[in-house]
Amino acid sequence: MENQHQTGQTGLAIIAVLASVALVHAAWWWLSDSVVAHGNLVDSDGYARLVRVLRLVETGDWFNVSLPRANWPYGGSLHWTRPLDVLLIGLALPMATFVGFAKALFWAGVLISPLLHGLAAVTLMWAARPLIGAGASVVAGMLSAVAFGVLGYATIGHADHHVLVGLVAVAAFGFTLRALVSPGDAARHALSAGWVLAFGVWVGTEIQVTAGLCFGVAALKWAVQDGGGGLAVNRRMALGFLLGLIAALVIERGPGVWTVQYDRLSIVHVTLGALIFGLWSALGFAPLKRAWARLAAGAIGGGVIFAGMVALFPKVLVSPLIDVAPVMLEIFASVAEYAPVPDPWHFLVYAGGVILALPWAVMQVVRSHEPERWGWLLLVAGLVVYTLFAVNWIRWSLYVGLFSTVALAHMMMRAEALFDDFAPAVRVTGKVWLLLLIAVGPFAVGMAGIASTSSPAGTREFVDGDPRPCPVQAMSRFLNRAPWGDRPRMILASANDGAELLYRTPHRVMGTLHHPNTQGIIDSIRILSGTDDFKTLALMRQRRVDLVLVCRRWGGDAYRAVEGNLYQRLLDGDAPGWLAEVALPEVLGTAFRLYTVAEP
């Protein structure tokens, strides 16, 4: 009966957490959505992902990650991996019976991130339970529904892998936490943590930051506290990590493929896993009875791993974008998720919860006893590292949002008791306001600050049902009709629009906003910023350009609009003789200019 009661309580908790997430997403869809309601996805990554999945379904070639119509005529590729592709296909198949696979895949892309958010919230509830208790862990799961750093990547229309990586990070935290605070079953949890972290590397290599935190705190506990059980925990975690990486590499790339790649699962990551496991296996033979000896051995071993990785893979310690041309880094800096937090107000919006969460978590490290102290230390380390990353690269606010909820929920449960001795009216009012302050206070202050320093938003002008400044969906319908839809044509357009044109038309493009297709972007810039008509036309011939599409009312390509260059001339309608302007319907002509290239 007791087990049935606990199962029932857990079921109700899961329902409560999922309901909270669903309510927030439904409200967002109903009140704030200006994307999916008009048949669009949030950004170019979503369209590129759907193009990739459609190609997998059409060809059945699991190991082929090329995009032949991108970077035409040379072809392009993407550095992503297959787990999210499989999830999208699995989500689309039940709907395909009713609406066809292509439309079902679009709706799978619309829904995948909110669904993963719900799963991440439930996983967070499970992960935090040993540290903050059952009641507070439910609150943590519910708080993730209103963490803007999470919602920035989890709302409808985000057909990308960010929330999946966040989910893996939460699961890894949960297993590592149990390995740290549950001595009786620590080895099993450590093995699971290793497997989960390996899966995370398969999904996206940014999970290596989480892996470093988990391995680092587990190693520190072994060095400081004991050399017996802690050694087994670290060895099991390393074993799970190595075996998981090997399995993932074989599944993703096939047996015998040892390509070196830093931004996608490769032999680089398997080698790192092997060195970590080798270190912990070797330490088992060393008579390390004292803490200082374990610290010294760990430091020396870490140095050996460091030296080995640098010797084998010299670029391993540099950003995965190290081989990307400098102009690409400038372009990525203009993309919101790659940019730093612009001001304190935006920091409060994206990651403000950490202002309350981090001091509270530090206080728990000081106050708590063994072994819970190690769990709080893991949380503190994560909050510090993720926040530092988020300040410089806003996409890390997802992790700040997820892990801040653990400390905030614990704070809420303790703070609520402050009003127990007051009169009922004061008690209820005080608790409500205090909980609201903890949950959304920093966010509210940040939004108020942004509102006070921003200009009022202008009225959206719709073009054929599309509210975006550059309505590629409407333009695609024109390009799919005669005479332009009679055969695939090569379109030179903004790299921001390349993936959507691939998704919505049968045409080819030069640039897409993904670093494996750097040359396509560079050649696009060379052409559109060109001032020498002879050289510009020669490169266009080399690239087999048929059509040139420029948006008239978006500043994202302003770096090209220098007086006298081709881009500015096209915007002004002053094209060279070898480009002829295509007459567009009036509604499209307000947003675009389209040119056809003269036959050689």
Coordinates of C-alpha atoms in Angstrom, one line a residue:
M1 CA 0.0 0.0 0.0
E2 CA 2.8 2.4 0.8
N3 CA 4.5 1.8 -2.5
Q4 CA 1.2 2.3 -4.3
H5 CA 0.8 5.6 -2.4
Q6 CA 4.3 6.7 -3.4
T7 CA 3.6 5.8 -7.0
G8 CA 0.4 7.8 -6.9
Q9 CA 2.2 10.8 -5.4
T10 CA 4.9 10.6 -8.1
G11 CA 2.3 10.3 -10.8
L12 CA 0.5 13.4 -9.5
A13 CA 3.8 15.3 -9.3
I14 CA 4.6 14.4 -12.9
I15 CA 1.2 15.6 -14.0
A16 CA 1.6 18.9 -12.1
V17 CA 5.0 19.6 -13.7
L18 CA 3.8 18.7 -17.2
A19 CA 0.6 20.7 -16.8
S20 CA 2.7 23.8 -15.8
V21 CA 4.9 23.4 -18.8
A22 CA 1.9 22.9 -21.1
L23 CA 0.1 25.9 -19.7
V24 CA 3.0 28.2 -20.3
H25 CA 3.5 26.9 -23.9
A26 CA -0.2 27.1 -24.6
A27 CA -0.3 30.7 -23.4
W28 CA 2.8 31.6 -25.4
W29 CA 1.2 30.0 -28.5
W30 CA -2.1 31.8 -27.9
L31 CA -0.8 35.2 -26.9
S32 CA 2.7 35.7 -28.2
D33 CA 3.3 33.5 -31.3
S34 CA 3.9 35.4 -34.5
V35 CA 5.9 32.6 -36.1
V36 CA 4.1 29.3 -36.3
A37 CA 0.7 30.9 -36.7
H38 CA 1.9 32.1 -40.1
G39 CA 3.4 28.8 -41.1
N40 CA 7.0 29.6 -40.2
L41 CA 9.7 28.3 -38.0
V42 CA 11.8 30.4 -35.6
D43 CA 15.1 30.5 -37.5
S44 CA 17.2 29.0 -40.3
D45 CA 18.4 26.1 -38.1
G46 CA 14.9 24.7 -38.0
Y47 CA 14.6 24.7 -41.8
A48 CA 18.0 23.2 -42.3
R49 CA 17.1 20.5 -39.8
L50 CA 13.9 19.6 -41.7
V51 CA 15.8 19.6 -45.1
R52 CA 18.3 17.2 -43.5
V53 CA 15.6 14.9 -42.2
L54 CA 13.7 14.9 -45.5
R55 CA 16.9 14.0 -47.3
L56 CA 17.5 11.1 -44.9
V57 CA 13.9 9.8 -45.5
E58 CA 14.3 10.2 -49.2
T59 CA 17.7 8.5 -49.6
G60 CA 17.7 6.2 -46.6
D61 CA 21.5 6.9 -46.4
W62 CA 22.1 7.2 -42.6
F63 CA 25.8 8.2 -43.0
N64 CA 25.3 10.8 -45.7
V65 CA 25.0 14.3 -44.0
S66 CA 25.5 16.2 -47.2
L67 CA 23.2 18.9 -48.5
P68 CA 23.8 18.8 -52.3
R69 CA 21.6 21.9 -53.0
A70 CA 23.5 24.1 -50.6
N71 CA 26.8 25.8 -51.5
W72 CA 26.0 25.0 -55.1
P73 CA 27.5 23.6 -57.3
Y74 CA 29.9 22.1 -54.8
G75 CA 27.4 20.9 -52.2
G76 CA 27.3 21.5 -48.5
S77 CA 26.9 19.6 -45.2
L78 CA 25.8 20.1 -41.6
H79 CA 27.8 19.2 -38.4
W80 CA 24.7 17.9 -36.6
T81 CA 24.1 14.3 -35.6
R82 CA 21.2 11.8 -35.9
P83 CA 19.5 11.6 -32.5
L84 CA 17.2 14.6 -33.1
D85 CA 16.5 13.5 -36.7
V86 CA 15.2 10.2 -35.3
L87 CA 13.0 11.9 -32.7
L88 CA 11.5 14.2 -35.4
I89 CA 10.8 11.2 -37.7
G90 CA 9.2 9.3 -34.8
L91 CA 7.0 12.3 -33.9
A92 CA 6.0 12.9 -37.5
L93 CA 5.1 9.3 -38.4
P94 CA 1.8 9.1 -36.5
M95 CA 0.7 12.4 -38.0
A96 CA 1.8 11.4 -41.5
T97 CA -1.2 9.1 -42.0
F98 CA -3.5 12.1 -41.8
V99 CA -1.6 15.0 -43.4
G100 CA 1.3 13.4 -45.3
F101 CA 4.9 13.1 -44.2
A102 CA 6.2 16.5 -45.3
K103 CA 3.5 18.4 -43.4
A104 CA 3.8 16.1 -40.4
L105 CA 7.5 16.7 -40.3
F106 CA 6.9 20.5 -40.2
W107 CA 4.5 20.0 -37.2
A108 CA 7.0 17.7 -35.6
G109 CA 9.5 20.6 -35.9
V110 CA 7.0 23.0 -34.4
L111 CA 6.3 20.8 -31.4
I112 CA 9.6 19.0 -30.6
S113 CA 11.1 21.6 -28.3
P114 CA 8.0 22.1 -26.1
L115 CA 7.7 18.3 -25.8
L116 CA 11.4 18.0 -24.8
H117 CA 10.9 20.9 -22.4
G118 CA 8.2 18.9 -20.7
L119 CA 10.5 15.9 -20.5
A120 CA 13.3 18.0 -19.2
A121 CA 11.1 19.4 -16.5
V122 CA 10.1 16.0 -15.3
T123 CA 13.7 14.8 -15.4
L124 CA 14.7 17.9 -13.4
M125 CA 12.2 16.9 -10.8
W126 CA 13.7 13.5 -10.6
A127 CA 17.3 14.7 -10.7
A128 CA 17.0 17.2 -7.9
R129 CA 15.0 15.0 -5.4
P130 CA 18.0 13.6 -3.5
L131 CA 19.3 17.1 -2.9
I132 CA 16.3 19.2 -2.1
G133 CA 13.5 16.7 -1.3
A134 CA 10.4 15.5 -3.1
G135 CA 8.3 18.6 -2.6
A136 CA 10.9 21.2 -3.7
S137 CA 11.9 19.1 -6.7
V138 CA 8.4 19.3 -8.0
V139 CA 8.6 23.1 -7.6
A140 CA 11.9 23.0 -9.5
G141 CA 10.3 21.2 -12.4
M142 CA 7.5 23.7 -12.4
L143 CA 9.8 26.7 -12.3
S144 CA 11.6 25.5 -15.4
A145 CA 8.3 26.4 -17.2
V146 CA 8.9 30.1 -16.6
A147 CA 12.6 30.3 -16.9
F148 CA 13.1 32.6 -19.9
G149 CA 16.6 31.2 -20.6
V150 CA 14.8 27.9 -21.2
L151 CA 11.8 29.3 -23.0
G152 CA 14.2 31.2 -25.4
Y153 CA 14.9 27.8 -27.0
A154 CA 11.9 25.7 -26.0
T155 CA 8.9 27.5 -27.5
I156 CA 7.0 26.3 -30.5
G157 CA 8.8 26.5 -33.8
H158 CA 12.3 25.7 -32.5
A159 CA 13.2 22.6 -34.6
D160 CA 16.7 22.2 -33.1
H161 CA 18.6 20.2 -30.6
H162 CA 19.2 22.8 -27.8
V163 CA 16.6 21.6 -25.4
L164 CA 17.6 18.0 -26.0
V165 CA 21.1 18.8 -24.9
G166 CA 19.7 20.6 -21.9
L167 CA 17.6 17.5 -21.1
V168 CA 20.8 15.3 -21.2
A169 CA 22.6 17.8 -19.0
V170 CA 19.8 17.5 -16.4
A171 CA 19.9 13.7 -16.5
A172 CA 23.6 13.7 -16.2
F173 CA 23.3 16.0 -13.1
G174 CA 20.8 13.6 -11.6
F175 CA 22.9 10.5 -12.0
T176 CA 26.1 12.2 -10.9
L177 CA 24.3 13.7 -7.9
R178 CA 23.2 10.2 -6.8
A179 CA 26.7 8.9 -7.3
L180 CA 27.9 11.6 -5.0
V181 CA 25.3 11.3 -2.2
S182 CA 24.1 7.7 -2.4
P183 CA 27.1 5.5 -1.3
G184 CA 25.2 2.3 -1.4
D185 CA 24.4 2.5 -5.1
A186 CA 27.0 5.0 -6.3
A187 CA 28.8 2.8 -8.8
R188 CA 25.6 2.0 -10.7
H189 CA 24.6 5.7 -10.9
A190 CA 28.1 6.6 -12.0
L191 CA 28.0 4.2 -14.9
S192 CA 24.6 5.7 -15.9
A193 CA 26.1 9.2 -15.7
G194 CA 28.8 8.2 -18.1
W195 CA 26.4 6.7 -20.5
V196 CA 24.2 9.8 -20.4
L197 CA 27.1 12.1 -20.9
A198 CA 28.3 10.1 -23.9
F199 CA 24.8 10.3 -25.4
G200 CA 25.0 14.1 -24.8
V201 CA 28.3 14.3 -26.8
W202 CA 26.6 12.5 -29.6
V203 CA 23.7 15.0 -29.6
G204 CA 26.0 18.1 -29.3
T205 CA 29.6 18.5 -28.3
E206 CA 28.7 21.5 -25.9
I207 CA 27.8 18.8 -23.4
Q208 CA 31.5 18.4 -22.8
V209 CA 31.2 21.4 -20.4
T210 CA 28.7 19.4 -18.3
A211 CA 30.9 16.3 -18.5
G212 CA 33.8 18.3 -17.2
L213 CA 31.7 19.5 -14.2
C214 CA 30.5 16.0 -13.4
F215 CA 33.9 14.3 -13.7
G216 CA 35.6 17.2 -11.9
V217 CA 33.4 17.2 -8.8
A218 CA 33.5 13.4 -8.6
A219 CA 37.3 13.4 -8.9
L220 CA 37.5 16.1 -6.2
K221 CA 35.4 14.1 -3.8
W222 CA 37.7 11.1 -4.4
A223 CA 40.8 13.2 -3.8
V224 CA 39.6 15.0 -0.7
Q225 CA 37.4 12.5 1.1
D226 CA 38.3 8.9 0.3
G227 CA 40.3 6.8 -2.1
G228 CA 38.3 3.6 -2.1
G229 CA 34.6 4.0 -3.1
G230 CA 35.4 7.3 -4.8
L231 CA 37.8 5.5 -7.1
A232 CA 35.2 3.0 -8.2
V233 CA 32.7 5.8 -8.8
N234 CA 35.1 7.6 -11.1
R235 CA 36.2 4.5 -12.9
R236 CA 32.6 3.4 -13.5
M237 CA 31.7 6.9 -14.8
A238 CA 34.7 6.9 -17.1
L239 CA 33.8 3.4 -18.3
G240 CA 30.2 4.3 -19.1
F241 CA 31.5 7.4 -20.9
L242 CA 34.0 5.5 -23.0
L243 CA 31.6 2.7 -24.0
G244 CA 28.8 5.1 -24.8
L245 CA 31.1 7.2 -27.0
I246 CA 32.3 4.1 -28.9
A247 CA 28.7 2.9 -29.4
A248 CA 27.6 6.4 -30.5
L249 CA 30.5 6.8 -32.9
V250 CA 29.8 3.5 -34.6
I251 CA 26.1 4.2 -34.9
E252 CA 26.6 7.8 -36.1
R253 CA 29.5 7.3 -38.6
G254 CA 29.8 3.6 -39.1
P255 CA 32.6 1.2 -38.0
G256 CA 36.1 2.2 -39.1
V257 CA 35.4 5.9 -39.7
W258 CA 38.1 7.8 -37.7
T259 CA 37.6 11.3 -39.1
V260 CA 38.9 14.0 -36.9
Q261 CA 36.2 16.6 -36.2
Y262 CA 35.9 18.9 -33.2
D263 CA 32.3 20.1 -33.6
R264 CA 30.7 16.7 -34.2
L265 CA 31.2 13.3 -32.4
S266 CA 34.4 11.8 -33.7
I267 CA 37.5 9.9 -32.8
V268 CA 38.6 13.0 -30.9
H269 CA 36.0 12.5 -28.3
V270 CA 36.5 8.7 -28.1
T271 CA 40.2 9.3 -27.5
L272 CA 39.4 11.7 -24.6
G273 CA 37.1 9.0 -23.1
A274 CA 39.8 6.4 -23.4
L275 CA 42.4 8.6 -21.7
I276 CA 40.0 9.4 -18.8
F277 CA 39.2 5.7 -18.3
G278 CA 42.9 4.8 -18.6
L279 CA 43.7 7.3 -15.9
W280 CA 41.2 5.9 -13.4
S281 CA 42.2 2.4 -14.2
A282 CA 45.8 3.2 -13.5
L283 CA 45.1 5.0 -10.3
G284 CA 43.6 1.8 -9.0
F285 CA 47.1 0.3 -8.8
A286 CA 48.6 3.3 -6.9
P287 CA 48.9 3.2 -3.1
L288 CA 47.3 6.6 -2.5
K289 CA 46.4 6.6 1.2
R290 CA 46.5 10.4 1.8
A291 CA 44.5 13.2 0.4
W292 CA 47.6 15.1 -0.8
A293 CA 48.8 12.0 -2.7
R294 CA 45.5 11.6 -4.4
L295 CA 45.4 15.3 -5.3
A296 CA 48.9 15.1 -6.7
A297 CA 48.2 11.9 -8.7
G298 CA 45.0 13.4 -10.0
A299 CA 46.8 16.6 -11.1
I300 CA 49.5 14.7 -12.8
G301 CA 47.0 12.4 -14.5
G302 CA 45.0 15.4 -15.7
G303 CA 48.2 16.9 -17.1
V304 CA 49.0 13.7 -19.0
I305 CA 45.5 13.6 -20.5
F306 CA 45.9 17.3 -21.4
A307 CA 49.3 16.7 -23.0
G308 CA 48.1 13.6 -24.9
M309 CA 45.0 15.3 -26.4
V310 CA 47.1 18.3 -27.5
A311 CA 49.7 16.1 -29.0
L312 CA 47.2 14.0 -30.9
F313 CA 44.7 16.8 -31.8
P314 CA 46.5 20.2 -31.6
K315 CA 43.2 22.2 -32.0
V316 CA 41.3 20.4 -29.3
L317 CA 41.6 23.2 -26.7
V318 CA 40.4 25.9 -29.1
S319 CA 36.8 26.7 -30.1
P320 CA 35.3 24.2 -32.5
L321 CA 35.0 27.2 -34.9
I322 CA 38.8 27.5 -35.0
D323 CA 38.9 26.6 -38.7
V324 CA 36.1 29.0 -39.6
A325 CA 37.0 32.1 -41.6
P326 CA 37.1 35.4 -39.5
V327 CA 34.2 36.8 -41.6
M328 CA 32.1 33.9 -40.3
L329 CA 32.8 34.8 -36.7
E330 CA 31.7 38.3 -37.4
I331 CA 28.4 37.0 -38.9
F332 CA 27.9 34.6 -36.0
A333 CA 28.4 37.5 -33.6
S334 CA 25.3 39.1 -35.1
V335 CA 23.2 36.0 -34.4
A336 CA 21.5 36.4 -31.1
E337 CA 22.3 33.0 -29.6
Y338 CA 26.1 33.4 -30.4
A339 CA 26.2 37.0 -29.1
P340 CA 27.1 38.1 -25.6
V341 CA 24.5 39.4 -23.3
P342 CA 24.2 43.1 -24.4
D343 CA 23.4 44.8 -21.1
P344 CA 22.4 44.1 -17.4
W345 CA 18.7 44.2 -18.3
H346 CA 18.9 41.4 -20.8
F347 CA 21.0 39.4 -18.3
L348 CA 18.2 39.7 -15.8
V349 CA 15.7 38.5 -18.4
Y350 CA 17.8 35.5 -19.7
A351 CA 19.6 34.4 -16.5
G352 CA 18.5 36.7 -13.7
G353 CA 17.4 33.8 -11.5
V354 CA 21.1 32.9 -10.9
I355 CA 21.4 36.2 -8.8
L356 CA 19.3 34.5 -6.2
A357 CA 20.1 30.9 -6.9
L358 CA 23.9 31.1 -6.7
P359 CA 24.3 32.7 -3.3
W360 CA 21.7 30.4 -1.9
A361 CA 23.5 27.3 -3.3
V362 CA 26.8 28.6 -1.9
M363 CA 25.2 29.0 1.5
Q364 CA 24.0 25.3 1.3
V365 CA 27.6 24.2 0.6
V366 CA 28.7 25.8 3.8
R367 CA 25.7 24.7 5.9
S368 CA 25.0 21.2 4.7
H369 CA 26.6 18.0 5.8
E370 CA 28.2 15.1 4.0
P371 CA 27.4 13.7 1.5
E372 CA 24.8 16.4 0.4
R373 CA 27.5 19.0 0.4
W374 CA 29.0 17.5 -2.7
G375 CA 25.7 17.7 -4.5
W376 CA 25.5 21.4 -3.7
L377 CA 29.1 21.9 -4.8
L378 CA 28.2 20.3 -8.1
L379 CA 25.3 22.7 -8.5
V380 CA 27.4 25.7 -7.6
A381 CA 30.1 24.7 -10.0
G382 CA 27.5 24.4 -12.8
L383 CA 25.9 27.7 -12.0
V384 CA 29.2 29.5 -12.0
V385 CA 30.5 28.0 -15.2
Y386 CA 27.2 28.2 -17.1
T387 CA 26.7 31.8 -16.1
L388 CA 30.2 32.8 -17.3
F389 CA 29.5 31.1 -20.6
A390 CA 26.1 32.7 -20.9
V391 CA 27.5 36.2 -20.4
N392 CA 29.7 35.7 -23.5
W393 CA 27.4 33.4 -25.5
I394 CA 23.8 33.8 -24.7
R395 CA 22.7 30.3 -25.7
W396 CA 24.2 29.0 -22.4
S397 CA 21.4 30.8 -20.6
L398 CA 19.4 27.6 -21.2
Y399 CA 21.6 25.8 -18.7
V400 CA 21.5 28.7 -16.2
G401 CA 17.8 28.6 -16.4
L402 CA 17.5 24.9 -15.8
F403 CA 19.9 24.6 -12.9
S404 CA 18.9 27.8 -11.2
T405 CA 15.5 26.3 -10.5
V406 CA 17.0 23.7 -8.2
A407 CA 18.3 26.3 -5.8
L408 CA 15.3 28.6 -6.3
A409 CA 12.9 25.8 -5.4
H410 CA 14.9 25.0 -2.3
M411 CA 14.9 28.7 -1.3
M412 CA 11.1 28.9 -1.8
M413 CA 10.4 26.0 0.5
R414 CA 12.5 27.5 3.2
A415 CA 11.3 31.1 2.7
E416 CA 7.7 30.1 2.8
A417 CA 8.1 29.1 6.5
L418 CA 9.0 32.7 7.4
F419 CA 5.3 33.7 7.3
D420 CA 3.9 30.8 9.4
D421 CA 3.5 32.8 12.5
F422 CA 1.6 35.7 10.9
A423 CA -2.1 36.2 10.7
P424 CA -3.8 34.2 7.9
A425 CA -4.3 37.2 5.6
V426 CA -0.8 38.4 6.0
R427 CA 0.6 34.9 5.7
V428 CA -1.1 34.2 2.4
T429 CA -0.3 37.6 0.9
G430 CA 3.3 37.5 2.0
K431 CA 3.9 34.0 0.7
V432 CA 2.4 34.8 -2.7
W433 CA 4.5 37.9 -3.1
L434 CA 7.6 36.2 -1.9
L435 CA 7.2 33.3 -4.2
L436 CA 6.5 35.5 -7.1
L437 CA 9.6 37.6 -6.3
I438 CA 11.8 34.4 -6.3
A439 CA 10.2 32.9 -9.4
V440 CA 10.1 35.9 -11.7
G441 CA 11.4 39.0 -9.9
P442 CA 14.7 39.3 -11.8
F443 CA 12.9 38.7 -15.1
A444 CA 10.3 41.3 -14.3
V445 CA 13.0 43.9 -13.4
G446 CA 14.9 43.1 -16.6
M447 CA 11.8 43.4 -18.8
A448 CA 11.0 46.8 -17.2
G449 CA 14.5 47.9 -17.8
I450 CA 14.4 46.9 -21.5
A451 CA 11.0 48.6 -21.9
S452 CA 12.4 51.8 -20.5
T453 CA 15.4 51.9 -22.8
S454 CA 13.8 50.6 -26.0
S455 CA 11.8 52.3 -28.8
P456 CA 8.2 51.2 -29.3
A457 CA 7.9 48.4 -31.8
G458 CA 6.6 49.3 -35.2
T459 CA 3.4 47.9 -36.7
R460 CA 4.0 44.6 -38.6
E461 CA 3.3 44.8 -42.3
F462 CA 2.0 41.5 -43.7
V463 CA 3.1 40.3 -47.2
D464 CA 0.9 37.6 -48.5
G465 CA 0.2 36.4 -44.9
D466 CA 3.8 36.5 -43.7
P467 CA 4.6 39.2 -41.1
R468 CA 8.4 39.0 -41.4
P469 CA 10.4 41.9 -42.9
C470 CA 11.7 39.5 -45.5
P471 CA 8.8 37.1 -46.2
V472 CA 10.6 34.2 -47.7
Q473 CA 7.5 32.0 -47.5
A474 CA 5.6 34.3 -49.8
M475 CA 8.6 34.7 -52.1
S476 CA 9.0 30.9 -52.3
R477 CA 5.5 30.5 -53.6
F478 CA 6.4 32.9 -56.4
L479 CA 9.6 31.0 -57.2
N480 CA 7.7 27.7 -57.3
R481 CA 5.4 28.9 -60.0
A482 CA 6.1 29.2 -63.7
P483 CA 8.4 30.2 -65.2
W484 CA 10.8 29.9 -62.3
G485 CA 9.6 26.6 -60.9
D486 CA 10.0 24.7 -64.2
R487 CA 13.5 23.5 -63.1
P488 CA 15.9 23.9 -60.2
R489 CA 17.7 27.2 -60.3
M490 CA 20.7 28.5 -58.4
I491 CA 19.6 31.5 -56.2
L492 CA 22.1 33.9 -54.7
A493 CA 20.4 35.3 -51.6
S494 CA 21.2 36.2 -48.0
A495 CA 22.6 33.3 -46.1
N496 CA 19.9 33.9 -43.5
D497 CA 17.3 32.8 -46.0
G498 CA 19.3 30.0 -47.7
A499 CA 18.0 27.1 -45.5
E500 CA 14.4 28.3 -45.8
L501 CA 14.7 28.5 -49.6
L502 CA 16.0 25.0 -49.6
Y503 CA 13.1 23.8 -47.5
R504 CA 10.3 25.6 -49.4
T505 CA 11.5 25.3 -53.0
P506 CA 13.3 22.8 -55.2
H507 CA 16.0 25.4 -56.0
R508 CA 19.6 25.6 -55.0
V509 CA 21.4 28.2 -52.9
M510 CA 24.9 29.4 -52.4
G511 CA 25.0 30.3 -48.7
T512 CA 23.3 28.9 -45.6
L513 CA 24.1 30.2 -42.1
H514 CA 26.1 27.2 -41.0
H515 CA 29.8 27.1 -40.6
P516 CA 30.5 23.9 -42.6
N517 CA 29.2 25.9 -45.6
T518 CA 31.7 28.8 -45.1
Q519 CA 32.8 29.0 -48.7
G520 CA 29.3 29.6 -49.9
I521 CA 28.9 32.5 -47.5
I522 CA 32.2 33.9 -48.4
D523 CA 31.5 33.8 -52.1
S524 CA 28.1 35.4 -51.5
I525 CA 29.8 38.3 -49.7
R526 CA 32.4 38.6 -52.4
I527 CA 29.8 38.8 -55.1
L528 CA 27.3 41.2 -53.3
S529 CA 30.1 43.4 -52.0
G530 CA 31.9 43.5 -55.3
T531 CA 32.6 46.7 -57.1
D532 CA 34.4 45.2 -60.1
D533 CA 31.7 44.0 -62.5
F534 CA 34.1 41.8 -64.5
K535 CA 35.3 39.9 -61.4
T536 CA 31.9 39.7 -59.9
L537 CA 30.3 38.2 -63.0
A538 CA 33.2 35.7 -63.3
L539 CA 32.5 34.4 -59.8
M540 CA 28.8 34.3 -60.5
R541 CA 29.4 32.2 -63.6
Q542 CA 31.7 29.9 -61.6
R543 CA 28.9 29.5 -59.1
R544 CA 26.3 29.0 -61.8
V545 CA 24.0 31.7 -60.4
D546 CA 20.6 32.0 -62.1
L547 CA 18.8 34.4 -59.8
V548 CA 19.8 37.1 -57.3
L549 CA 17.3 37.8 -54.5
V550 CA 17.8 40.8 -52.2
C551 CA 15.5 42.0 -49.4
R552 CA 14.8 45.7 -49.4
R553 CA 13.8 46.2 -45.8
W554 CA 16.0 44.3 -43.5
G555 CA 19.3 45.6 -42.0
G556 CA 20.8 42.2 -41.3
D557 CA 23.0 42.4 -44.5
A558 CA 23.9 46.0 -44.0
Y559 CA 27.6 45.2 -43.9
R560 CA 27.3 44.6 -47.7
A561 CA 25.4 47.8 -48.4
V562 CA 28.4 50.0 -49.1
E563 CA 27.9 52.8 -51.6
G564 CA 28.7 51.6 -55.1
N565 CA 28.9 47.9 -54.4
L566 CA 26.6 45.4 -56.2
Y567 CA 24.3 44.9 -53.2
Q568 CA 23.6 48.6 -52.9
R569 CA 23.1 48.9 -56.6
L570 CA 20.6 46.0 -56.6
L571 CA 18.7 47.6 -53.7
D572 CA 18.5 50.9 -55.7
G573 CA 17.4 49.1 -58.9
D574 CA 20.7 50.1 -60.6
A575 CA 21.8 46.7 -61.7
P576 CA 24.6 46.1 -64.3
G577 CA 23.7 45.1 -67.8
W578 CA 24.1 41.4 -67.2
L579 CA 21.4 41.4 -64.6
A580 CA 17.7 41.9 -65.6
E581 CA 15.1 42.8 -62.9
V582 CA 12.2 40.4 -62.7
A583 CA 8.8 42.1 -62.3
L584 CA 7.3 41.0 -59.0
P585 CA 3.7 41.2 -57.8
E586 CA 3.2 44.5 -56.0
V587 CA 2.9 42.9 -52.6
L588 CA 6.2 41.1 -53.0
G589 CA 7.9 44.0 -54.7
T590 CA 7.7 46.0 -51.5
A591 CA 10.0 43.5 -49.8
F592 CA 12.2 42.1 -52.5
R593 CA 14.1 42.7 -55.7
L594 CA 14.7 39.7 -57.9
Y595 CA 17.2 39.6 -60.8
T596 CA 17.9 37.0 -63.4
V597 CA 21.5 36.5 -64.7
A598 CA 22.0 36.9 -68.4
E599 CA 23.0 33.7 -70.3
P600 CA 26.8 33.6 -71.0

